[in-house]
mmCIF file of C-alpha atoms and ligand atoms in Angstrom:
data_model
loop_
_atom_site.group_PDB
_atom_site.id
_atom_site.type_symbol
_atom_site.label_atom_id
_atom_site.label_comp_id
_atom_site.label_asym_id
_atom_site.label_seq_id
_atom_site.Cartn_x
_atom_site.Cartn_y
_atom_site.Cartn_z
ATOM 1 C CA MET L 233 274.014 223.038 146.701
ATOM 2 C CA LEU L 234 274.247 220.288 149.322
ATOM 3 C CA PRO L 235 271.231 220.494 151.654
ATOM 4 C CA ALA L 236 272.080 220.931 155.330
ATOM 5 C CA ILE L 237 269.383 218.415 156.266
ATOM 6 C CA GLU L 238 267.686 215.997 153.899
ATOM 7 C CA VAL L 239 264.743 213.960 155.184
ATOM 8 C CA LYS L 240 263.271 211.430 152.772
ATOM 9 C CA GLN L 241 260.043 209.531 153.288
ATOM 10 C CA VAL L 242 260.515 209.191 157.031
ATOM 11 C CA CYS L 243 257.898 207.233 158.980
ATOM 12 C CA LYS L 244 257.963 206.591 162.711
ATOM 13 C CA ARG L 245 255.512 204.526 164.697
ATOM 14 C CA TYR L 246 255.210 204.011 168.447
ATOM 15 C CA GLY L 247 253.074 200.888 168.626
ATOM 16 C CA SER L 248 249.878 201.776 166.803
ATOM 17 C CA LEU L 249 250.592 205.525 166.972
ATOM 18 C CA ARG L 250 251.902 207.035 163.753
ATOM 19 C CA ALA L 251 254.177 209.747 165.140
ATOM 20 C CA LEU L 252 255.551 210.664 161.677
ATOM 21 C CA THR L 253 254.163 209.796 158.251
ATOM 22 C CA ASP L 254 256.044 210.238 154.954
ATOM 23 C CA ILE L 255 258.104 213.221 155.971
ATOM 24 C CA ASP L 256 260.030 214.796 153.084
ATOM 25 C CA LEU L 257 262.015 217.869 153.967
ATOM 26 C CA GLU L 258 265.084 219.662 152.649
ATOM 27 C CA ILE L 259 266.629 222.385 154.722
ATOM 28 C CA HIS L 260 269.123 224.449 152.763
ATOM 29 C CA THR L 261 272.546 225.475 153.975
ATOM 30 C CA GLY L 262 272.418 228.847 155.733
ATOM 31 C CA GLU L 263 268.666 228.836 156.330
ATOM 32 C CA PHE L 264 266.988 229.930 159.549
ATOM 33 C CA PHE L 265 264.170 227.398 159.493
ATOM 34 C CA ALA L 266 261.130 227.030 161.749
ATOM 35 C CA LEU L 267 259.679 223.627 162.553
ATOM 36 C CA LEU L 268 256.315 224.349 164.122
ATOM 37 C CA GLY L 269 253.246 222.486 165.258
ATOM 38 C CA PRO L 270 251.055 221.857 168.304
ATOM 39 C CA ASN L 271 251.993 219.580 171.224
ATOM 40 C CA GLY L 272 252.410 216.022 170.027
ATOM 41 C CA ALA L 273 252.757 216.973 166.331
ATOM 42 C CA GLY L 274 256.029 215.062 166.019
ATOM 43 C CA LYS L 275 258.663 217.818 166.130
ATOM 44 C CA THR L 276 260.857 216.271 168.821
ATOM 45 C CA THR L 277 260.477 212.827 167.243
ATOM 46 C CA LEU L 278 261.732 214.206 163.926
ATOM 47 C CA ILE L 279 264.615 216.000 165.640
ATOM 48 C CA SER L 280 265.643 212.789 167.471
ATOM 49 C CA ILE L 281 265.694 210.945 164.151
ATOM 50 C CA ILE L 282 267.783 213.688 162.523
ATOM 51 C CA ALA L 283 270.172 213.495 165.482
ATOM 52 C CA GLY L 284 270.450 209.732 165.008
ATOM 53 C CA LEU L 285 269.125 209.177 168.539
ATOM 54 C CA SER L 286 265.935 207.469 167.451
ATOM 55 C CA LEU L 287 265.447 205.049 164.559
ATOM 56 C CA ALA L 288 262.853 205.717 161.876
ATOM 57 C CA ASN L 289 260.738 202.735 160.738
ATOM 58 C CA SER L 290 261.448 203.726 157.156
ATOM 59 C CA GLY L 291 263.058 206.503 155.137
ATOM 60 C CA SER L 292 266.458 208.142 155.415
ATOM 61 C CA VAL L 293 268.063 211.265 156.819
ATOM 62 C CA LYS L 294 271.299 213.022 155.914
ATOM 63 C CA VAL L 295 273.049 215.872 157.676
ATOM 64 C CA MET L 296 275.478 217.765 155.414
ATOM 65 C CA GLY L 297 275.423 214.773 153.102
ATOM 66 C CA HIS L 298 276.134 212.177 155.804
ATOM 67 C CA ASN L 299 273.590 209.465 156.524
ATOM 68 C CA VAL L 300 272.691 209.730 160.210
ATOM 69 C CA ILE L 301 272.748 205.940 160.677
ATOM 70 C CA THR L 302 275.447 204.573 158.401
ATOM 71 C CA GLN L 303 277.714 207.615 158.806
ATOM 72 C CA TYR L 304 276.728 208.514 162.355
ATOM 73 C CA PRO L 305 280.068 209.988 163.547
ATOM 74 C CA GLN L 306 280.360 212.363 160.560
ATOM 75 C CA ALA L 307 276.684 213.368 160.756
ATOM 76 C CA ARG L 308 277.016 213.995 164.510
ATOM 77 C CA LEU L 309 280.067 216.229 164.057
ATOM 78 C CA ASN L 310 278.054 218.393 161.712
ATOM 79 C CA LEU L 311 275.111 218.753 164.045
ATOM 80 C CA GLY L 312 274.406 220.425 167.388
ATOM 81 C CA VAL L 313 271.062 219.771 169.068
ATOM 82 C CA VAL L 314 269.597 221.668 171.984
ATOM 83 C CA PRO L 315 267.167 219.126 173.448
ATOM 84 C CA GLN L 316 263.729 220.031 174.730
ATOM 85 C CA GLU L 317 264.165 218.056 177.944
ATOM 86 C CA LEU L 318 266.517 219.357 180.611
ATOM 87 C CA VAL L 319 269.085 216.601 181.056
ATOM 88 C CA TYR L 320 272.265 217.272 182.983
ATOM 89 C CA ASP L 321 274.909 215.773 185.183
ATOM 90 C CA PRO L 322 274.607 217.371 188.621
ATOM 91 C CA PHE L 323 278.179 216.684 189.697
ATOM 92 C CA PHE L 324 280.089 218.845 187.239
ATOM 93 C CA THR L 325 280.483 222.581 186.900
ATOM 94 C CA VAL L 326 279.297 224.417 183.801
ATOM 95 C CA ARG L 327 282.832 224.756 182.403
ATOM 96 C CA GLU L 328 283.605 221.074 183.128
ATOM 97 C CA VAL L 329 280.419 219.973 181.353
ATOM 98 C CA LEU L 330 281.415 221.954 178.279
ATOM 99 C CA LEU L 331 285.001 220.665 178.260
ATOM 100 C CA ILE L 332 283.842 217.066 178.730
ATOM 101 C CA GLN L 333 281.364 217.546 175.882
ATOM 102 C CA SER L 334 284.246 218.848 173.707
ATOM 103 C CA GLY L 335 286.107 215.652 174.599
ATOM 104 C CA TYR L 336 283.233 213.548 173.220
ATOM 105 C CA TYR L 337 283.888 215.159 169.859
ATOM 106 C CA GLY L 338 287.629 214.581 170.200
ATOM 107 C CA ILE L 339 288.367 218.289 170.632
ATOM 108 C CA LYS L 340 291.229 219.087 173.008
ATOM 109 C CA GLY L 341 292.128 222.554 174.276
ATOM 110 C CA ASN L 342 288.726 224.028 173.560
ATOM 111 C CA THR L 343 288.999 226.491 176.464
ATOM 112 C CA ARG L 344 288.926 229.628 174.351
ATOM 113 C CA TRP L 345 285.715 228.734 172.478
ATOM 114 C CA VAL L 346 284.123 227.350 175.649
ATOM 115 C CA ASP L 347 284.846 230.625 177.449
ATOM 116 C CA GLU L 348 283.413 232.571 174.535
ATOM 117 C CA ILE L 349 280.176 230.554 174.565
ATOM 118 C CA ILE L 350 279.956 230.955 178.346
ATOM 119 C CA GLU L 351 280.275 234.699 177.943
ATOM 120 C CA ARG L 352 277.874 234.981 175.005
ATOM 121 C CA LEU L 353 275.226 233.044 176.930
ATOM 122 C CA ASP L 354 275.734 235.166 180.004
ATOM 123 C CA LEU L 355 276.940 232.251 182.124
ATOM 124 C CA THR L 356 280.248 233.771 183.252
ATOM 125 C CA ASP L 357 279.098 234.164 186.860
ATOM 126 C CA LYS L 358 278.045 230.521 186.939
ATOM 127 C CA ALA L 359 280.938 228.966 185.028
ATOM 128 C CA ASP L 360 282.347 227.303 188.139
ATOM 129 C CA ALA L 361 279.015 226.471 189.767
ATOM 130 C CA ASN L 362 277.739 222.912 189.888
ATOM 131 C CA MET L 363 274.961 222.142 187.447
ATOM 132 C CA ARG L 364 272.556 221.255 190.233
ATOM 133 C CA ALA L 365 272.951 224.755 191.681
ATOM 134 C CA LEU L 366 271.619 226.426 188.545
ATOM 135 C CA SER L 367 268.088 227.648 187.963
ATOM 136 C CA GLY L 368 265.968 226.101 185.184
ATOM 137 C CA GLY L 369 266.646 228.928 182.733
ATOM 138 C CA MET L 370 270.389 228.742 183.419
ATOM 139 C CA LYS L 371 270.421 224.978 182.847
ATOM 140 C CA ARG L 372 268.762 225.613 179.500
ATOM 141 C CA ARG L 373 271.542 228.047 178.606
ATOM 142 C CA VAL L 374 274.072 225.305 179.364
ATOM 143 C CA LEU L 375 272.186 222.968 177.016
ATOM 144 C CA VAL L 376 272.522 225.583 174.288
ATOM 145 C CA ALA L 377 276.232 225.929 175.075
ATOM 146 C CA GLN L 378 276.688 222.132 174.985
ATOM 147 C CA ALA L 379 275.195 221.973 171.487
ATOM 148 C CA LEU L 380 277.738 224.501 170.271
ATOM 149 C CA VAL L 381 281.054 223.249 171.693
ATOM 150 C CA HIS L 382 282.083 221.656 168.400
ATOM 151 C CA LYS L 383 280.959 224.639 166.267
ATOM 152 C CA PRO L 384 278.574 222.490 164.243
ATOM 153 C CA PRO L 385 277.499 223.852 160.821
ATOM 154 C CA VAL L 386 273.911 222.771 161.554
ATOM 155 C CA ILE L 387 272.171 223.699 164.807
ATOM 156 C CA ILE L 388 268.736 222.448 165.886
ATOM 157 C CA LEU L 389 267.061 224.107 168.840
ATOM 158 C CA ASP L 390 264.055 222.282 170.298
ATOM 159 C CA GLU L 391 262.181 224.945 172.285
ATOM 160 C CA PRO L 392 265.311 226.667 173.556
ATOM 161 C CA THR L 393 263.399 229.546 175.117
ATOM 162 C CA ALA L 394 260.900 227.553 177.188
ATOM 163 C CA GLY L 395 261.166 228.937 180.715
ATOM 164 C CA VAL L 396 263.798 231.483 179.758
ATOM 165 C CA ASP L 397 263.387 235.114 180.830
ATOM 166 C CA VAL L 398 262.945 237.966 178.347
ATOM 167 C CA GLU L 399 266.474 239.304 178.703
ATOM 168 C CA LEU L 400 268.135 235.974 178.055
ATOM 169 C CA ARG L 401 265.806 235.281 175.135
ATOM 170 C CA GLN L 402 267.145 238.463 173.581
ATOM 171 C CA THR L 403 270.772 237.519 174.356
ATOM 172 C CA LEU L 404 270.207 234.016 173.030
ATOM 173 C CA TRP L 405 268.624 235.211 169.788
ATOM 174 C CA ASP L 406 271.400 237.759 169.187
ATOM 175 C CA PHE L 407 273.925 234.948 169.541
ATOM 176 C CA ILE L 408 271.997 232.505 167.325
ATOM 177 C CA LYS L 409 271.391 235.220 164.695
ATOM 178 C CA GLN L 410 275.123 235.916 164.684
ATOM 179 C CA LEU L 411 275.856 232.207 164.191
ATOM 180 C CA ASN L 412 273.347 232.113 161.314
ATOM 181 C CA GLN L 413 274.974 235.190 159.728
ATOM 182 C CA ASP L 414 278.323 233.430 160.040
ATOM 183 C CA GLY L 415 276.887 230.652 157.859
ATOM 184 C CA HIS L 416 275.447 228.147 160.360
ATOM 185 C CA THR L 417 272.132 226.575 159.399
ATOM 186 C CA VAL L 418 269.601 226.969 162.202
ATOM 187 C CA VAL L 419 266.418 224.964 162.759
ATOM 188 C CA LEU L 420 264.132 226.220 165.460
ATOM 189 C CA THR L 421 261.159 224.708 167.215
ATOM 190 C CA THR L 422 259.150 227.034 169.378
ATOM 191 C CA HIS L 423 255.649 227.756 170.590
ATOM 192 C CA TYR L 424 256.466 231.479 170.617
ATOM 193 C CA LEU L 425 255.230 232.138 167.109
ATOM 194 C CA GLU L 426 256.271 235.778 167.064
ATOM 195 C CA GLU L 427 259.876 234.657 167.669
ATOM 196 C CA ALA L 428 259.685 232.284 164.714
ATOM 197 C CA GLU L 429 258.104 234.971 162.574
ATOM 198 C CA THR L 430 260.859 237.500 163.257
ATOM 199 C CA LEU L 431 263.760 235.074 163.003
ATOM 200 C CA CYS L 432 262.979 232.432 160.391
ATOM 201 C CA ASN L 433 262.884 232.632 156.604
ATOM 202 C CA ARG L 434 261.051 229.378 155.978
ATOM 203 C CA VAL L 435 258.558 227.274 157.906
ATOM 204 C CA ALA L 436 257.324 223.709 158.034
ATOM 205 C CA MET L 437 254.115 223.099 159.958
ATOM 206 C CA LEU L 438 253.569 219.647 161.379
ATOM 207 C CA LYS L 439 250.238 218.259 162.485
ATOM 208 C CA ASP L 440 249.590 214.673 163.556
ATOM 209 C CA GLY L 441 252.956 213.618 162.183
ATOM 210 C CA LYS L 442 252.458 215.114 158.714
ATOM 211 C CA ILE L 443 253.793 218.239 157.063
ATOM 212 C CA ILE L 444 250.728 220.323 156.307
ATOM 213 C CA ALA L 445 252.533 223.475 155.149
ATOM 214 C CA LEU L 446 256.005 224.212 153.850
ATOM 215 C CA ASP L 447 256.806 227.633 152.503
ATOM 216 C CA SER L 448 258.637 230.890 153.036
ATOM 217 C CA MET L 449 257.339 232.885 155.999
ATOM 218 C CA GLN L 450 256.144 235.660 153.694
ATOM 219 C CA ASN L 451 254.263 233.366 151.296
ATOM 220 C CA LEU L 452 252.678 231.421 154.086
ATOM 221 C CA ILE L 453 251.316 234.506 155.811
ATOM 222 C CA GLY L 454 250.213 235.977 152.463
ATOM 223 C CA LYS L 455 248.523 232.809 151.207
ATOM 224 C CA MET L 456 246.952 231.473 154.355
ATOM 225 C CA THR L 457 245.258 234.606 155.657
ATOM 226 C CA SER L 458 242.628 236.958 154.305
ATOM 227 C CA GLY L 459 245.108 239.871 154.239
ATOM 228 C CA ASN L 460 245.041 243.204 156.028
ATOM 229 C CA SER L 461 241.845 244.601 157.442
ATOM 230 C CA VAL L 462 240.621 247.508 159.487
ATOM 231 C CA ARG L 463 238.200 247.241 162.411
ATOM 232 C CA LEU L 464 235.923 250.166 163.131
ATOM 233 C CA ARG L 465 233.439 251.125 165.797
ATOM 234 C CA LEU L 466 231.105 253.628 164.197
ATOM 235 C CA SER L 467 228.466 256.097 165.331
ATOM 236 C CA PRO L 468 225.829 255.551 164.146
ATOM 237 C CA ASP L 469 226.637 251.860 163.867
ATOM 238 C CA CYS L 470 225.808 251.725 160.206
ATOM 239 C CA LEU L 471 228.189 251.201 157.300
ATOM 240 C CA PRO L 472 227.602 253.404 154.209
ATOM 241 C CA SER L 473 226.588 251.295 151.202
ATOM 242 C CA ALA L 474 229.692 252.380 149.217
ATOM 243 C CA LEU L 475 231.748 250.364 151.701
ATOM 244 C CA HIS L 476 229.611 247.234 151.725
ATOM 245 C CA GLU L 477 231.764 245.389 149.224
ATOM 246 C CA LEU L 478 234.764 245.692 151.598
ATOM 247 C CA GLN L 479 232.902 244.364 154.609
ATOM 248 C CA ILE L 480 234.176 241.103 156.114
ATOM 249 C CA SER L 481 231.994 241.090 159.209
ATOM 250 C CA HIS L 482 229.798 243.323 161.368
ATOM 251 C CA ASP L 483 229.434 241.962 164.876
ATOM 252 C CA GLY L 484 228.828 243.498 168.285
ATOM 253 C CA GLY L 485 229.244 247.040 167.020
ATOM 254 C CA ILE L 486 232.557 246.272 165.298
ATOM 255 C CA CYS L 487 232.730 246.453 161.555
ATOM 256 C CA GLU L 488 235.687 244.763 159.842
ATOM 257 C CA LEU L 489 236.658 245.875 156.345
ATOM 258 C CA ARG L 490 239.131 244.226 154.013
ATOM 259 C CA ILE L 491 241.928 246.449 152.703
ATOM 260 C CA GLU L 492 244.143 245.434 149.810
ATOM 261 C CA ASN L 493 246.365 248.505 150.051
ATOM 262 C CA TYR L 494 246.776 251.321 152.520
ATOM 263 C CA ALA L 495 245.405 253.904 150.062
ATOM 264 C CA GLN L 496 242.000 252.308 150.586
ATOM 265 C CA ILE L 497 241.990 253.664 154.134
ATOM 266 C CA GLU L 498 241.746 257.158 152.651
ATOM 267 C CA PHE L 499 238.684 256.096 150.648
ATOM 268 C CA ILE L 500 237.104 254.579 153.759
ATOM 269 C CA LEU L 501 237.718 257.727 155.810
ATOM 270 C CA THR L 502 236.381 260.081 153.128
ATOM 271 C CA THR L 503 233.277 257.964 152.596
ATOM 272 C CA LEU L 504 232.533 257.858 156.329
ATOM 273 C CA ARG L 505 233.043 261.611 156.657
ATOM 274 C CA SER L 506 230.799 262.436 153.710
ATOM 275 C CA GLU L 507 228.051 260.262 155.241
ATOM 276 C CA ASN L 508 228.509 261.924 158.651
ATOM 277 C CA VAL L 509 229.488 258.639 160.285
ATOM 278 C CA GLN L 510 231.865 259.157 163.166
ATOM 279 C CA ILE L 511 234.751 256.788 163.988
ATOM 280 C CA LEU L 512 234.845 255.888 167.694
ATOM 281 C CA GLU L 513 237.614 253.280 167.423
ATOM 282 C CA MET L 514 239.902 252.114 164.653
ATOM 283 C CA HIS L 515 242.389 249.211 164.611
ATOM 284 C CA LEU L 516 244.511 248.045 161.745
ATOM 285 C CA GLN L 517 244.781 244.232 161.610
ATOM 286 C CA GLN L 518 247.817 242.688 159.991
ATOM 287 C CA PRO L 519 247.839 238.928 159.694
ATOM 288 C CA ASP L 520 250.688 237.131 161.394
ATOM 289 C CA LEU L 521 252.046 233.634 161.813
ATOM 290 C CA GLU L 522 249.627 233.000 164.662
ATOM 291 C CA ASP L 523 246.655 233.518 162.302
ATOM 292 C CA VAL L 524 248.228 231.064 159.857
ATOM 293 C CA PHE L 525 248.821 228.546 162.627
ATOM 294 C CA VAL L 526 245.272 228.776 163.922
ATOM 295 C CA ASN L 527 243.814 228.476 160.385
ATOM 296 C CA LEU L 528 246.003 225.514 159.533
ATOM 297 C CA MET L 529 245.364 223.636 162.727
ATOM 298 C CA ARG L 530 241.640 224.159 162.286
ATOM 299 C CA ASN L 531 241.399 222.708 158.796
ATOM 300 C CA GLY L 532 244.860 221.174 158.224
ATOM 301 C CA ARG L 533 244.740 221.565 154.441
ATOM 302 C CA LYS L 534 247.836 220.219 152.662
ATOM 303 C CA GLN L 535 249.789 223.168 151.300
ATOM 304 C CA ALA L 536 253.203 221.611 151.032
ATOM 305 C CA LYS L 537 255.244 222.449 147.959
HETATM 306 N N1 ATP Q 851 259.065 207.261 173.317
HETATM 307 C C1 ATP Q 851 257.799 207.357 172.963
HETATM 308 N N2 ATP Q 851 256.932 206.325 173.136
HETATM 309 C C2 ATP Q 851 255.654 206.403 172.752
HETATM 310 N N3 ATP Q 851 255.107 207.506 172.179
HETATM 311 C C3 ATP Q 851 255.905 208.576 171.986
HETATM 312 C C4 ATP Q 851 257.280 208.557 172.370
HETATM 313 N N4 ATP Q 851 257.829 209.763 172.047
HETATM 314 C C5 ATP Q 851 256.839 210.488 171.507
HETATM 315 N N5 ATP Q 851 255.679 209.793 171.463
HETATM 316 C C6 ATP Q 851 254.395 210.239 170.897
HETATM 317 O O1 ATP Q 851 254.642 210.700 169.562
HETATM 318 C C7 ATP Q 851 253.874 211.881 169.288
HETATM 319 C C8 ATP Q 851 254.817 213.003 168.886
HETATM 320 O O2 ATP Q 851 255.542 213.422 170.025
HETATM 321 P P1 ATP Q 851 256.661 214.552 169.968
HETATM 322 O O3 ATP Q 851 257.342 214.582 171.281
HETATM 323 O O4 ATP Q 851 257.488 214.344 168.764
HETATM 324 O O5 ATP Q 851 255.751 215.864 169.762
HETATM 325 P P2 ATP Q 851 256.215 217.397 169.716
HETATM 326 O O6 ATP Q 851 255.713 217.946 168.415
HETATM 327 O O7 ATP Q 851 257.646 217.533 169.997
HETATM 328 O O8 ATP Q 851 255.328 218.031 170.891
HETATM 329 P P3 ATP Q 851 255.686 219.209 171.971
HETATM 330 O O9 ATP Q 851 255.325 220.506 171.300
HETATM 331 O O10 ATP Q 851 254.749 218.915 173.089
HETATM 332 O O11 ATP Q 851 257.100 219.092 172.355
HETATM 333 C C9 ATP Q 851 253.068 212.162 170.537
HETATM 334 O O12 ATP Q 851 251.779 211.602 170.343
HETATM 335 C C10 ATP Q 851 253.825 211.443 171.632
HETATM 336 O O13 ATP Q 851 252.953 211.022 172.661
HETATM 337 MG MG1 MG Q 852 258.720 218.438 171.475
#
């Protein structure tokens, strides 16, 4: 099947800084894809190149089969980008901005879809307000709306929830999830890792302009962490020898034991009881994307496949 986005051997330099090095990435049609990495990793640079707004020093990019440089108009029609930076024209109202944006794509009479986006992004009350009169979070909603006026099959959101309140985050995600279910490919950049973990099926991790991990969310979390564990505070603070082989650490009165399956908890509890060791505290630890992120950024091992 035609990839939604195809990035081949992309390099980008700013003077002596290598912002992107040999990026190869295929994002499949219909995916909900996370592009993650710390500040300065190169996410926005890559997005600008995919959007045809910035030129790579080498390599090529296609959106729905269209080269973003040589077939710019076609590529652009297939893509909607929500930029990280808040850029807006203060003199127009929200509805005007969206209708003008439709005009850029040659779409006339887009009122019905524009009104629908306005409603879905909870902007109805502000539809006739000037852009400069909106709060930061509201301006960000307009940026999301602007990226969607031409119903692009591929949508890239560069930190769409930065500075957005909890309620709107929920509204926004419901809308984006709906678009993804309707067949739109979605690429998301965010520093809220739990959002990426719940929403996205596949992840690329960037560090210093290189892809250091590329896998399904499930595989990545499974492969890059030590698995589930249980943390116990015991009285007396002494682990029975039968449990020693499960022990990961024993620090400051907290004993952490590895568990491969939940049935092992029963074994742990029975062993402690038979040795008259009392449990004062117990926490189940399940690895998440944040653990993966921290591990990867610490040692940056190449795991791409
Ligand atoms: N126009 C530019 N001129 C010079 N250097 C730039 C320019 N744009 C980006 N950079 C540099 O390229 C690197 C990648 O920046 P980029 O904005 O892509 O990071 P990012 O992953 O989006 O980070 P963040 O999470 O902070 O948004 C950084 O070191 C940045 O300083
Ligand atoms: Mg960025």
